CSV table of C-alpha atoms in Angstrom, one decimal:
chain,number,residue,atom,x,y,z
L,1,MET,CA,-27.1,22.6,-24.1
L,2,LEU,CA,-27.1,23.6,-20.2
L,3,SER,CA,-30.1,21.1,-19.9
L,4,GLU,CA,-28.2,18.3,-21.4
L,5,ALA,CA,-25.1,19.4,-19.3
L,6,VAL,CA,-26.7,19.4,-16.1
L,7,PRO,CA,-28.0,16.0,-15.7
L,8,VAL,CA,-24.8,14.3,-17.0
L,9,ALA,CA,-22.8,16.0,-14.5
L,10,ILE,CA,-25.3,15.2,-11.5
L,11,GLY,CA,-25.2,11.8,-12.8
L,12,LEU,CA,-21.6,10.9,-12.8
L,13,LEU,CA,-21.1,13.0,-9.5
L,14,CYS,CA,-24.0,10.8,-7.7
L,15,LEU,CA,-22.0,7.7,-8.9
L,16,CYS,CA,-18.5,8.8,-7.9
L,17,SER,CA,-19.5,10.0,-4.7
L,18,VAL,CA,-20.8,6.6,-3.3
L,19,PRO,CA,-18.2,5.5,-0.7
L,20,ALA,CA,-16.7,1.9,-1.8
L,21,PHE,CA,-15.3,0.5,1.2
L,22,ALA,CA,-15.8,-3.4,1.9
L,23,ALA,CA,-13.7,-2.9,5.1
L,24,GLU,CA,-11.3,-0.8,7.0
L,25,VAL,CA,-8.4,0.6,5.0
L,26,PRO,CA,-5.4,-1.0,6.2
L,27,VAL,CA,-2.8,0.9,8.0
L,28,VAL,CA,-0.2,1.5,5.1
L,29,GLY,CA,1.8,4.4,4.5
L,30,ALA,CA,4.1,6.6,6.3
L,31,PRO,CA,2.6,7.7,9.4
L,32,PHE,CA,5.6,10.4,10.1
L,33,ASN,CA,6.5,13.7,8.8
L,34,PRO,CA,8.5,13.2,5.6
L,35,GLU,CA,10.3,16.4,5.8
L,36,ALA,CA,12.0,15.6,9.1
L,37,GLN,CA,15.0,13.6,9.6
L,38,LEU,CA,14.3,10.1,8.9
L,39,THR,CA,15.1,6.8,10.2
L,40,PRO,CA,16.5,4.2,8.0
L,41,GLU,CA,13.3,2.3,8.5
L,42,GLN,CA,11.1,5.3,8.0
L,43,GLY,CA,13.0,5.9,4.7
L,44,ARG,CA,12.6,2.6,3.4
L,45,GLN,CA,9.0,3.0,3.9
L,46,TYR,CA,8.7,6.6,2.5
L,47,TYR,CA,10.5,5.7,-0.5
L,48,ASP,CA,8.7,2.6,-1.2
L,49,ARG,CA,6.4,5.0,-3.3
L,50,TYR,CA,8.9,5.4,-5.8
L,51,VAL,CA,9.6,3.3,-8.4
L,52,THR,CA,13.8,3.4,-7.7
L,53,GLY,CA,13.0,3.1,-4.1
L,54,ASP,CA,15.9,4.2,-1.3
L,55,TRP,CA,18.6,3.6,-3.4
L,56,TRP,CA,20.1,1.3,-1.0
L,57,GLY,CA,19.7,3.7,1.6
L,58,TRP,CA,21.3,6.6,0.0
L,59,ARG,CA,18.2,8.7,-0.8
L,60,THR,CA,17.5,8.6,2.9
L,61,LEU,CA,21.0,9.9,3.9
L,62,LEU,CA,21.1,12.2,1.3
L,63,HIS,CA,17.5,13.5,2.7
L,64,ASN,CA,18.7,13.7,6.2
L,65,ARG,CA,21.5,16.0,4.9
L,66,GLY,CA,19.1,18.4,3.4
L,67,ILE,CA,19.4,17.1,-0.3
L,68,ASP,CA,16.3,15.6,-2.2
L,69,PHE,CA,15.8,14.8,-5.6
L,70,ASN,CA,12.2,14.9,-7.5
L,71,LEU,CA,12.3,12.5,-10.3
L,72,ASN,CA,9.4,12.0,-12.6
L,73,TYR,CA,7.9,10.7,-16.0
L,74,PHE,CA,4.3,11.6,-16.8
L,75,SER,CA,2.2,11.1,-19.7
L,76,GLU,CA,-1.4,11.4,-21.4
L,77,MET,CA,-2.9,9.7,-24.3
L,78,ALA,CA,-6.2,10.6,-25.8
L,79,THR,CA,-8.6,9.8,-28.6
L,80,ASN,CA,-11.8,11.2,-29.7
L,81,PHE,CA,-14.2,8.4,-30.4
L,82,SER,CA,-17.1,10.4,-31.0
L,83,GLY,CA,-17.2,14.1,-32.3
L,84,GLY,CA,-14.7,16.2,-33.4
L,85,LYS,CA,-15.1,15.9,-37.0
L,86,ASP,CA,-17.3,19.4,-37.9
L,87,ASN,CA,-15.9,21.8,-40.4
L,88,PHE,CA,-15.5,25.1,-38.9
L,89,SER,CA,-12.7,27.1,-40.6
L,90,GLY,CA,-9.4,28.1,-38.4
L,91,TYR,CA,-9.4,24.3,-37.4
L,92,PRO,CA,-8.1,21.2,-39.9
L,93,LYS,CA,-10.6,19.7,-42.1
L,94,GLY,CA,-11.8,16.0,-42.3
L,95,VAL,CA,-9.6,14.7,-39.9
L,96,GLY,CA,-12.0,13.0,-38.0
L,97,GLN,CA,-11.1,10.2,-35.3
L,98,SER,CA,-7.6,10.9,-34.5
L,99,TRP,CA,-5.3,10.2,-31.1
L,100,ALA,CA,-2.3,12.0,-29.5
L,101,TYR,CA,0.3,11.2,-26.9
L,102,THR,CA,2.0,13.7,-25.1
L,103,ASP,CA,4.5,13.6,-21.9
L,104,GLN,CA,6.6,15.4,-19.4
L,105,ALA,CA,10.0,14.4,-18.0
L,106,LEU,CA,10.7,16.4,-14.5
L,107,PHE,CA,14.3,16.5,-12.9
L,108,GLY,CA,13.9,18.4,-9.4
L,109,LEU,CA,16.5,19.3,-6.8
L,110,ASP,CA,15.3,20.5,-3.3
L,111,LEU,CA,17.9,21.9,-0.9
L,112,ASP,CA,17.2,22.3,2.9
L,113,PHE,CA,20.2,24.5,4.0
L,114,GLN,CA,19.0,24.4,7.9
L,115,LYS,CA,20.0,20.6,7.5
L,116,MET,CA,22.9,21.1,5.3
L,117,ILE,CA,25.1,23.8,6.9
L,118,GLY,CA,22.7,25.0,9.9
L,119,TRP,CA,21.3,27.9,7.8
L,120,GLU,CA,17.8,28.3,10.0
L,121,GLY,CA,14.9,28.7,7.6
L,122,GLY,CA,16.8,29.0,4.1
L,123,SER,CA,16.1,26.4,0.9
L,124,PHE,CA,16.4,26.2,-2.3
L,125,GLU,CA,14.6,24.7,-5.6
L,126,PHE,CA,15.6,23.8,-9.0
L,127,TYR,CA,13.4,22.1,-11.2
L,128,VAL,CA,13.8,21.3,-15.2
L,129,THR,CA,11.3,19.9,-17.4
L,130,LYS,CA,11.1,18.2,-20.9
L,131,ARG,CA,7.7,18.0,-22.6
L,132,THR,CA,7.4,16.1,-26.1
L,133,GLY,CA,4.4,14.8,-28.0
L,134,THR,CA,1.3,16.1,-29.7
L,135,ASN,CA,-2.1,17.5,-28.9
L,136,LEU,CA,-5.5,15.6,-29.7
L,137,GLY,CA,-7.2,19.6,-30.0
L,138,ASN,CA,-4.9,20.1,-33.0
L,139,ASN,CA,-6.2,17.4,-34.8
L,140,ILE,CA,-10.0,17.5,-34.2
L,141,ASN,CA,-12.5,20.4,-35.5
L,142,PRO,CA,-13.3,22.3,-33.4
L,143,ASP,CA,-10.4,22.5,-30.8
L,144,THR,CA,-11.6,23.2,-27.2
L,145,LEU,CA,-11.6,25.8,-25.6
L,146,GLN,CA,-9.2,24.1,-22.7
L,147,LEU,CA,-6.7,21.5,-23.6
L,148,ILE,CA,-7.9,17.8,-23.3
L,149,GLN,CA,-4.5,16.8,-22.2
L,150,GLU,CA,-3.4,19.4,-20.0
L,151,VAL,CA,0.5,18.3,-20.0
L,152,TYR,CA,0.8,19.3,-23.6
L,153,GLY,CA,0.4,23.1,-22.8
L,154,ARG,CA,3.8,25.5,-23.1
L,155,GLY,CA,5.7,24.1,-25.8
L,156,GLN,CA,7.5,21.0,-26.5
L,157,THR,CA,10.8,21.7,-25.4
L,158,TRP,CA,13.2,22.0,-22.1
L,159,ARG,CA,12.6,24.6,-19.6
L,160,ILE,CA,13.8,25.9,-16.5
L,161,THR,CA,10.7,25.6,-14.4
L,162,SER,CA,11.8,26.8,-11.2
L,163,MET,CA,14.9,28.3,-9.7
L,164,TRP,CA,14.6,30.0,-6.2
L,165,PHE,CA,15.6,30.6,-3.0
L,166,LYS,CA,13.3,30.6,0.1
L,167,GLN,CA,14.0,32.5,3.5
L,168,LYS,CA,11.8,32.1,6.7
L,169,LEU,CA,12.0,34.7,9.0
L,170,PHE,CA,11.0,35.9,12.3
L,171,ASN,CA,9.9,32.4,13.5
L,172,ASP,CA,8.3,31.4,9.9
L,173,LEU,CA,6.0,34.8,10.6
L,174,LEU,CA,7.4,35.5,7.0
L,175,GLU,CA,8.6,33.8,4.1
L,176,LEU,CA,10.4,35.6,1.2
L,177,LYS,CA,11.0,33.7,-2.1
L,178,LEU,CA,13.1,35.3,-4.7
L,179,GLY,CA,14.2,33.7,-8.4
L,180,LEU,CA,12.4,31.9,-11.5
L,181,MET,CA,9.2,30.9,-10.2
L,182,ASN,CA,5.7,29.6,-11.9
L,183,MET,CA,3.1,32.2,-11.2
L,184,SER,CA,0.4,30.3,-11.5
L,185,GLN,CA,1.7,27.5,-9.1
L,186,GLU,CA,2.5,30.5,-6.5
L,187,PHE,CA,-0.6,32.0,-6.9
L,188,GLY,CA,-4.2,30.4,-7.9
L,189,GLY,CA,-2.9,27.0,-7.4
L,190,PHE,CA,-5.6,25.0,-5.9
L,191,TYR,CA,-5.2,21.5,-4.4
L,192,ALA,CA,-4.4,19.4,-7.3
L,193,PHE,CA,-5.9,16.2,-8.6
L,194,PRO,CA,-4.8,14.2,-11.4
L,195,PHE,CA,-7.6,14.9,-14.1
L,196,GLU,CA,-6.6,15.1,-17.8
L,197,ASN,CA,-8.6,18.1,-18.8
L,198,LEU,CA,-6.9,21.6,-18.2
L,199,THR,CA,-10.2,22.8,-16.9
L,200,PHE,CA,-9.7,20.8,-13.5
L,201,THR,CA,-5.8,20.9,-12.9
L,202,ALA,CA,-4.1,23.3,-10.5
L,203,GLY,CA,-3.5,26.6,-11.9
L,204,ILE,CA,-6.6,28.2,-12.2
L,205,THR,CA,-4.8,31.9,-13.1
L,206,GLY,CA,-2.5,30.3,-15.7
L,207,ASN,CA,-5.2,27.9,-17.2
L,208,VAL,CA,-7.7,30.8,-17.9
L,209,ALA,CA,-5.6,33.7,-18.4
L,210,GLY,CA,-2.3,32.4,-19.5
L,211,TYR,CA,-1.7,35.1,-21.6
L,212,SER,CA,-0.9,37.1,-18.6
L,213,MET,CA,-0.5,34.6,-15.6
L,214,PHE,CA,1.8,32.1,-16.9
L,215,THR,CA,1.7,28.5,-16.1
L,216,TRP,CA,3.8,25.4,-15.5
L,217,PRO,CA,6.3,24.8,-16.9
L,218,VAL,CA,7.0,28.5,-17.6
L,219,SER,CA,9.0,30.6,-14.9
L,220,GLN,CA,9.3,34.4,-14.5
L,221,TRP,CA,11.6,36.1,-12.4
L,222,GLY,CA,9.9,37.6,-9.3
L,223,THR,CA,9.7,37.6,-5.9
L,224,ASP,CA,6.8,36.4,-3.6
L,225,LEU,CA,6.3,37.5,0.0
L,226,GLN,CA,4.0,35.4,2.4
L,227,TRP,CA,2.8,36.6,6.0
L,228,ASN,CA,1.7,33.8,8.1
L,229,VAL,CA,-1.0,35.6,10.1
L,230,THR,CA,-1.8,32.5,12.1
L,231,LYS,CA,-1.1,28.7,11.8
L,232,THR,CA,-4.2,28.6,9.5
L,233,LEU,CA,-4.2,32.1,7.7
L,234,SER,CA,-1.9,33.8,5.6
L,235,MET,CA,-1.4,36.4,3.1
L,236,ARG,CA,1.2,36.9,0.1
L,237,VAL,CA,1.9,39.6,-2.7
L,238,GLY,CA,4.2,38.8,-5.8
L,239,VAL,CA,5.7,41.1,-8.2
L,240,PHE,CA,7.0,39.3,-11.4
L,241,ALA,CA,8.4,40.7,-14.6
L,242,PHE,CA,6.1,40.3,-17.6
L,243,ASN,CA,7.9,39.3,-20.8
L,244,ASN,CA,5.9,37.4,-23.7
L,245,TYR,CA,9.4,36.1,-25.1
L,246,TRP,CA,9.3,33.8,-22.2
L,247,ILE,CA,6.5,31.3,-23.3
L,248,SER,CA,8.2,31.0,-26.5
L,249,ASN,CA,10.0,27.8,-27.5
L,250,ASN,CA,13.5,29.9,-28.5
L,251,TYR,CA,13.4,30.6,-24.3
L,252,PHE,CA,14.7,27.3,-22.7
L,253,LEU,CA,17.4,26.3,-20.3
L,254,ARG,CA,18.4,30.0,-19.8
L,255,VAL,CA,18.0,32.2,-16.8
L,256,ASP,CA,18.7,35.7,-18.5
L,257,ASN,CA,15.7,38.4,-18.6
L,258,PRO,CA,15.5,38.9,-22.3
L,259,GLY,CA,14.7,42.3,-23.9
L,260,GLY,CA,11.0,42.9,-24.3
L,261,THR,CA,9.8,43.2,-20.9
L,262,SER,CA,6.3,45.2,-21.4
L,263,GLY,CA,4.9,45.3,-17.4
L,264,ALA,CA,4.7,43.8,-14.3
L,265,VAL,CA,2.3,41.1,-12.8
L,266,ILE,CA,1.4,42.0,-9.2
L,267,PRO,CA,-1.1,38.9,-7.9
L,268,PHE,CA,-2.5,39.4,-3.9
L,269,GLU,CA,-4.0,35.9,-2.2
L,270,ILE,CA,-5.5,35.2,1.1
L,271,ASP,CA,-5.0,31.5,2.1
L,272,TRP,CA,-6.9,29.7,4.6
L,273,ASN,CA,-6.2,26.1,5.8
L,274,PRO,CA,-8.4,25.3,8.1
L,275,LYS,CA,-9.4,21.9,10.3
L,276,LEU,CA,-13.3,21.8,9.9
L,277,HIS,CA,-15.4,19.3,12.5
L,278,ILE,CA,-17.3,17.1,10.1
L,279,CYS,CA,-18.7,13.9,11.3
L,280,GLY,CA,-16.6,13.8,14.5
L,281,LYS,CA,-13.4,14.7,12.8
L,282,ASP,CA,-11.3,17.9,12.4
L,283,LEU,CA,-10.5,17.2,8.6
L,284,ALA,CA,-8.0,19.6,6.5
L,285,GLY,CA,-9.2,21.9,3.9
L,286,GLN,CA,-7.6,24.9,1.8
L,287,TRP,CA,-9.9,28.0,0.7
L,288,VAL,CA,-8.1,30.5,-1.3
L,289,LEU,CA,-9.1,33.9,-2.7
L,290,GLY,CA,-7.0,36.1,-4.8
L,291,ALA,CA,-6.6,39.0,-7.4
L,292,PHE,CA,-4.1,40.0,-9.8
L,293,GLY,CA,-3.1,42.9,-12.0
L,294,ASN,CA,-0.9,43.4,-15.2
L,295,THR,CA,0.7,46.4,-16.2
L,296,ASN,CA,1.4,45.4,-19.5
L,297,HIS,CA,1.2,48.2,-22.1
L,298,GLU,CA,1.2,46.0,-25.2
L,299,GLU,CA,-2.1,43.5,-24.4
L,300,THR,CA,-3.9,42.3,-27.4
L,301,SER,CA,-7.6,42.1,-27.4
L,302,GLY,CA,-9.4,38.8,-26.8
L,303,ALA,CA,-10.5,38.6,-30.5
L,304,ALA,CA,-6.8,38.8,-31.1
L,305,LYS,CA,-6.1,35.6,-29.4
L,306,SER,CA,-9.1,33.7,-31.0
L,307,VAL,CA,-9.2,31.8,-34.1
L,308,LEU,CA,-10.5,35.0,-35.7
L,309,ALA,CA,-7.3,36.2,-35.7
L,310,GLY,CA,-6.3,34.0,-38.7
L,311,ALA,CA,-9.5,34.8,-40.9
L,312,PRO,CA,-8.8,37.0,-44.0
L,313,GLY,CA,-9.5,40.2,-43.7
L,314,ALA,CA,-10.6,40.1,-40.1
L,315,ALA,CA,-8.2,42.8,-38.9
L,316,PRO,CA,-10.6,45.6,-38.6
L,317,PHE,CA,-12.6,43.4,-36.2
L,318,LEU,CA,-9.8,42.3,-33.7
L,319,GLY,CA,-9.7,45.9,-31.9
L,320,SER,CA,-6.9,47.7,-30.1
L,321,ARG,CA,-4.2,47.1,-27.7
L,322,SER,CA,-5.1,47.7,-24.2
L,323,LEU,CA,-3.1,48.9,-20.9
L,324,GLY,CA,-2.7,45.7,-18.8
L,325,ASP,CA,-5.6,43.4,-17.3
L,326,TYR,CA,-6.7,42.1,-14.1
L,327,GLY,CA,-8.9,39.3,-12.5
L,328,VAL,CA,-9.9,37.8,-9.8
L,329,TYR,CA,-10.4,34.0,-8.5
L,330,GLY,CA,-11.0,31.8,-5.5
L,331,SER,CA,-11.1,27.9,-5.0
L,332,ILE,CA,-11.9,25.7,-2.1
L,333,TRP,CA,-10.5,22.0,-1.4
L,334,GLN,CA,-12.1,20.4,1.7
L,335,GLN,CA,-11.9,17.0,3.2
L,336,VAL,CA,-15.0,15.2,3.8
L,337,THR,CA,-14.0,11.9,5.4
L,338,ALA,CA,-11.1,10.2,6.6
L,339,PRO,CA,-11.8,6.9,7.3
L,340,ASP,CA,-8.2,6.0,8.0
L,341,PRO,CA,-6.5,7.6,11.1
L,342,HIS,CA,-3.1,6.5,10.1
L,343,ARG,CA,-3.3,7.8,6.7
L,344,PRO,CA,-5.2,11.1,6.9
L,345,HIS,CA,-5.8,12.2,3.5
L,346,THR,CA,-7.5,9.2,2.5
L,347,GLY,CA,-11.1,9.3,1.8
L,348,LEU,CA,-13.5,11.6,0.1
L,349,SER,CA,-12.7,15.2,-0.8
L,350,ALA,CA,-14.8,17.7,-2.3
L,351,PHE,CA,-13.5,20.7,-4.5
L,352,ALA,CA,-14.3,24.0,-6.4
L,353,GLY,CA,-12.9,27.0,-8.2
L,354,SER,CA,-13.8,30.2,-10.4
L,355,ILE,CA,-12.1,32.8,-12.1
L,356,TRP,CA,-13.2,36.2,-13.7
L,357,LEU,CA,-11.1,38.2,-15.7
L,358,ASP,CA,-11.1,41.7,-17.4
L,359,PRO,CA,-13.3,41.0,-20.5
L,360,GLN,CA,-11.3,43.2,-22.8
L,361,PRO,CA,-8.0,41.5,-23.1
L,362,SER,CA,-9.2,38.3,-22.4
L,363,PHE,CA,-10.5,35.2,-24.7
L,364,GLN,CA,-12.0,33.3,-22.1
L,365,ASP,CA,-13.5,35.4,-19.4
L,366,PHE,CA,-15.0,33.2,-16.9
L,367,GLN,CA,-14.4,29.6,-15.4
L,368,VAL,CA,-16.5,27.7,-13.0
L,369,PHE,CA,-15.7,23.8,-11.5
L,370,THR,CA,-16.4,21.8,-9.1
L,371,GLY,CA,-15.9,17.8,-8.5
L,372,LEU,CA,-15.2,14.9,-5.9
L,373,TYR,CA,-12.1,12.9,-5.5
L,374,TYR,CA,-11.8,9.8,-3.4
L,375,TRP,CA,-8.2,8.1,-2.4
L,376,ALA,CA,-8.1,4.7,-1.5
L,377,PRO,CA,-11.6,3.7,-2.3
L,378,TRP,CA,-10.9,0.0,-1.7
L,379,SER,CA,-9.5,-1.5,1.1
L,380,LYS,CA,-7.4,-4.1,-0.6
L,381,ARG,CA,-6.1,-1.5,-3.1
L,382,PRO,CA,-5.0,1.4,-0.7
L,383,TYR,CA,-3.2,3.5,-3.0
L,384,ASP,CA,-6.1,3.7,-5.9
L,385,SER,CA,-7.7,6.4,-6.3
L,386,CYS,CA,-10.9,8.2,-8.3
L,387,GLY,CA,-12.6,11.3,-9.3
L,388,ILE,CA,-15.4,13.2,-11.0
L,389,ALA,CA,-15.6,16.8,-12.1
L,390,THR,CA,-17.9,19.0,-14.3
L,391,GLY,CA,-16.7,22.5,-15.3
L,392,TYR,CA,-17.8,25.4,-17.6
L,393,ASN,CA,-15.8,27.8,-19.5
L,394,ARG,CA,-17.1,31.2,-21.2
L,395,VAL,CA,-15.7,33.1,-24.1
L,396,SER,CA,-15.5,36.8,-23.4
L,397,GLY,CA,-18.5,39.1,-24.7
L,398,ASN,CA,-15.9,41.1,-26.7
L,399,VAL,CA,-14.7,38.2,-28.9
L,400,ARG,CA,-18.5,36.8,-29.4
L,401,LYS,CA,-19.2,40.7,-30.4
L,402,ALA,CA,-16.2,40.6,-33.1
L,403,GLN,CA,-16.8,37.4,-34.4
L,404,THR,CA,-20.5,38.2,-35.0
L,405,GLU,CA,-19.6,41.5,-36.9
L,406,TYR,CA,-17.2,39.6,-38.8
L,407,ILE,CA,-19.7,36.8,-39.9
L,408,ALA,CA,-22.3,39.2,-40.7
L,409,SER,CA,-19.8,40.9,-43.1
L,410,HIS,CA,-18.2,37.5,-44.5
L,411,PRO,CA,-21.4,35.6,-44.4
L,412,HIS,CA,-19.5,32.4,-46.2
L,413,SER,CA,-16.5,32.3,-44.5
L,414,GLY,CA,-17.1,29.1,-42.2
L,415,PHE,CA,-16.3,30.9,-39.1
L,416,GLY,CA,-18.7,30.3,-36.1
L,417,VAL,CA,-19.6,32.5,-32.9
L,418,GLN,CA,-18.0,31.0,-29.6
L,419,SER,CA,-20.0,31.3,-26.3
L,420,ASP,CA,-19.6,28.7,-23.7
L,421,GLU,CA,-18.3,25.1,-23.1
L,422,PHE,CA,-19.3,22.2,-20.8
L,423,VAL,CA,-16.7,19.5,-19.5
L,424,GLU,CA,-17.2,16.4,-17.6
L,425,GLU,CA,-14.5,13.9,-16.6
L,426,ILE,CA,-14.5,10.8,-14.7
L,427,PHE,CA,-11.2,8.8,-13.9
L,428,TYR,CA,-10.2,5.9,-12.2
L,429,SER,CA,-6.5,5.4,-10.8
L,430,PHE,CA,-4.6,2.4,-10.9
L,431,ASP,CA,-1.5,2.0,-8.6
L,432,VAL,CA,0.4,-0.8,-10.2
L,433,PHE,CA,4.0,-0.8,-8.7
L,434,ARG,CA,5.5,1.5,-5.9
L,435,GLY,CA,3.8,4.5,-7.0
L,436,ALA,CA,3.5,4.2,-10.6
L,437,ASN,CA,-0.2,4.9,-11.8
L,438,VAL,CA,-1.9,4.0,-14.9
L,439,GLN,CA,-5.2,6.2,-15.1
L,440,PRO,CA,-7.9,5.8,-17.7
L,441,ASP,CA,-10.5,8.5,-17.9
L,442,ILE,CA,-13.5,9.6,-19.7
L,443,GLN,CA,-14.3,13.4,-21.2
L,444,TYR,CA,-17.5,14.6,-22.4
L,445,ILE,CA,-17.3,18.1,-23.6
L,446,ILE,CA,-20.5,19.8,-24.8
L,447,ASN,CA,-20.3,22.8,-27.1
L,448,PRO,CA,-16.4,22.1,-27.9
L,449,GLY,CA,-14.5,25.5,-28.5
L,450,GLY,CA,-17.6,27.4,-27.2
L,451,TYR,CA,-20.0,26.7,-30.6
L,452,LYS,CA,-23.2,25.8,-29.7
L,453,SER,CA,-23.8,23.9,-33.3
L,454,ALA,CA,-20.5,21.7,-32.9
L,455,THR,CA,-20.9,18.0,-32.4
L,456,ASN,CA,-20.5,16.9,-28.9
L,457,ILE,CA,-17.2,15.4,-28.3
L,458,TRP,CA,-16.6,11.8,-26.3
L,459,VAL,CA,-12.7,11.3,-25.2
L,460,PHE,CA,-11.1,8.4,-23.9
L,461,GLY,CA,-7.8,9.1,-22.2
L,462,ILE,CA,-5.0,7.2,-20.3
L,463,GLN,CA,-2.4,8.8,-17.9
L,464,LEU,CA,0.6,7.3,-17.0
L,465,SER,CA,2.7,8.6,-13.6
L,466,VAL,CA,6.0,7.3,-12.9
L,467,PRO,CA,7.6,8.4,-9.6
L,468,LEU,CA,11.4,7.9,-9.7
């Protein structure tokens, strides 16, 4: 299957990496710092990228006084037009072609205390999200290792996604953050691109180690201390309470610390944000290296997190609980071209990421991905974008061993052994109205669910993003 994945990935990458400029990109956008005080004209120009605009000047006025609202609607549709119709046990049988729609509404408030009351270096963030819909993976056989629709994850309910206070100290040398935070956004979140498959979205730690590093929109009580060593180099460490109850649908719109805390997650990360001299220009990048440990004394085995957990008579094969877990990760985002000096992030960017986890408690212990992203590929479509990515997901060896032993003792159970999965995705995003985007994409999933005998799956999807 690897030989099948490689030419597909290379072909798609080559297709998307060819620059599509017919002429120089026009000067469109906001050539100023949107975090600073805005003039009325700058405010109109900046908020023109939001569907509801500048609110007759009130949005700029509030911004200059330290109050910003972040409102957004985002949805993903997906349908499998080939594959997903196998008969492995543990998944729906005979469903065949299906489709699913899921969405998220976000309501956010950002406060800059320096602008509001002269409190230097102080800020506050409060975000609430509501997710609804269905997941294509629940309707196909087999389900994939990573979500086909990334926005479906972590339950269809209301959540307080962030509620934290940040204080910059000693001329921004240190940044201390306290409150309800999203761990995988604070640590391991590489530069985000709008892919639909979870393999390629921000939060690499939580996407793979989601049993330990909870992903957006789940938040946890914790603290995060960042040391800005230089203008381009920073180090950060965090301590977060660990409680499995936070990811349940019963814990929503609450700020208390429920009973059942069973450990602490301690991540450490080094972030380097250089400007590398490429083709005569200094181009931005974000290079990340990190690790985390979890002292959770009730961690289950990787096999207990697999489809095998629901199999009749599987208990003796699931293994025992372990004391904690750990992992290491890294990611790179690097701009390669910058054709428009007035809009410095246009052009081609390359990215890659990988994570390795303790194989005993993990269901999926390794992931690696890479891809290309092009913003403003056409002179007359300055806010369109396109992307291409290829990824590899691997099931832990302990899970494979448990499944092999179970199948040997239950030869007619219908279960299979999971190993590795390859994912390819390509998309084009159309800017349709003041920042609202419609984005069709194609996904090709090889060895879906990690089953080498499974039929490969083709998926067509559409994302809708509406910044309000």
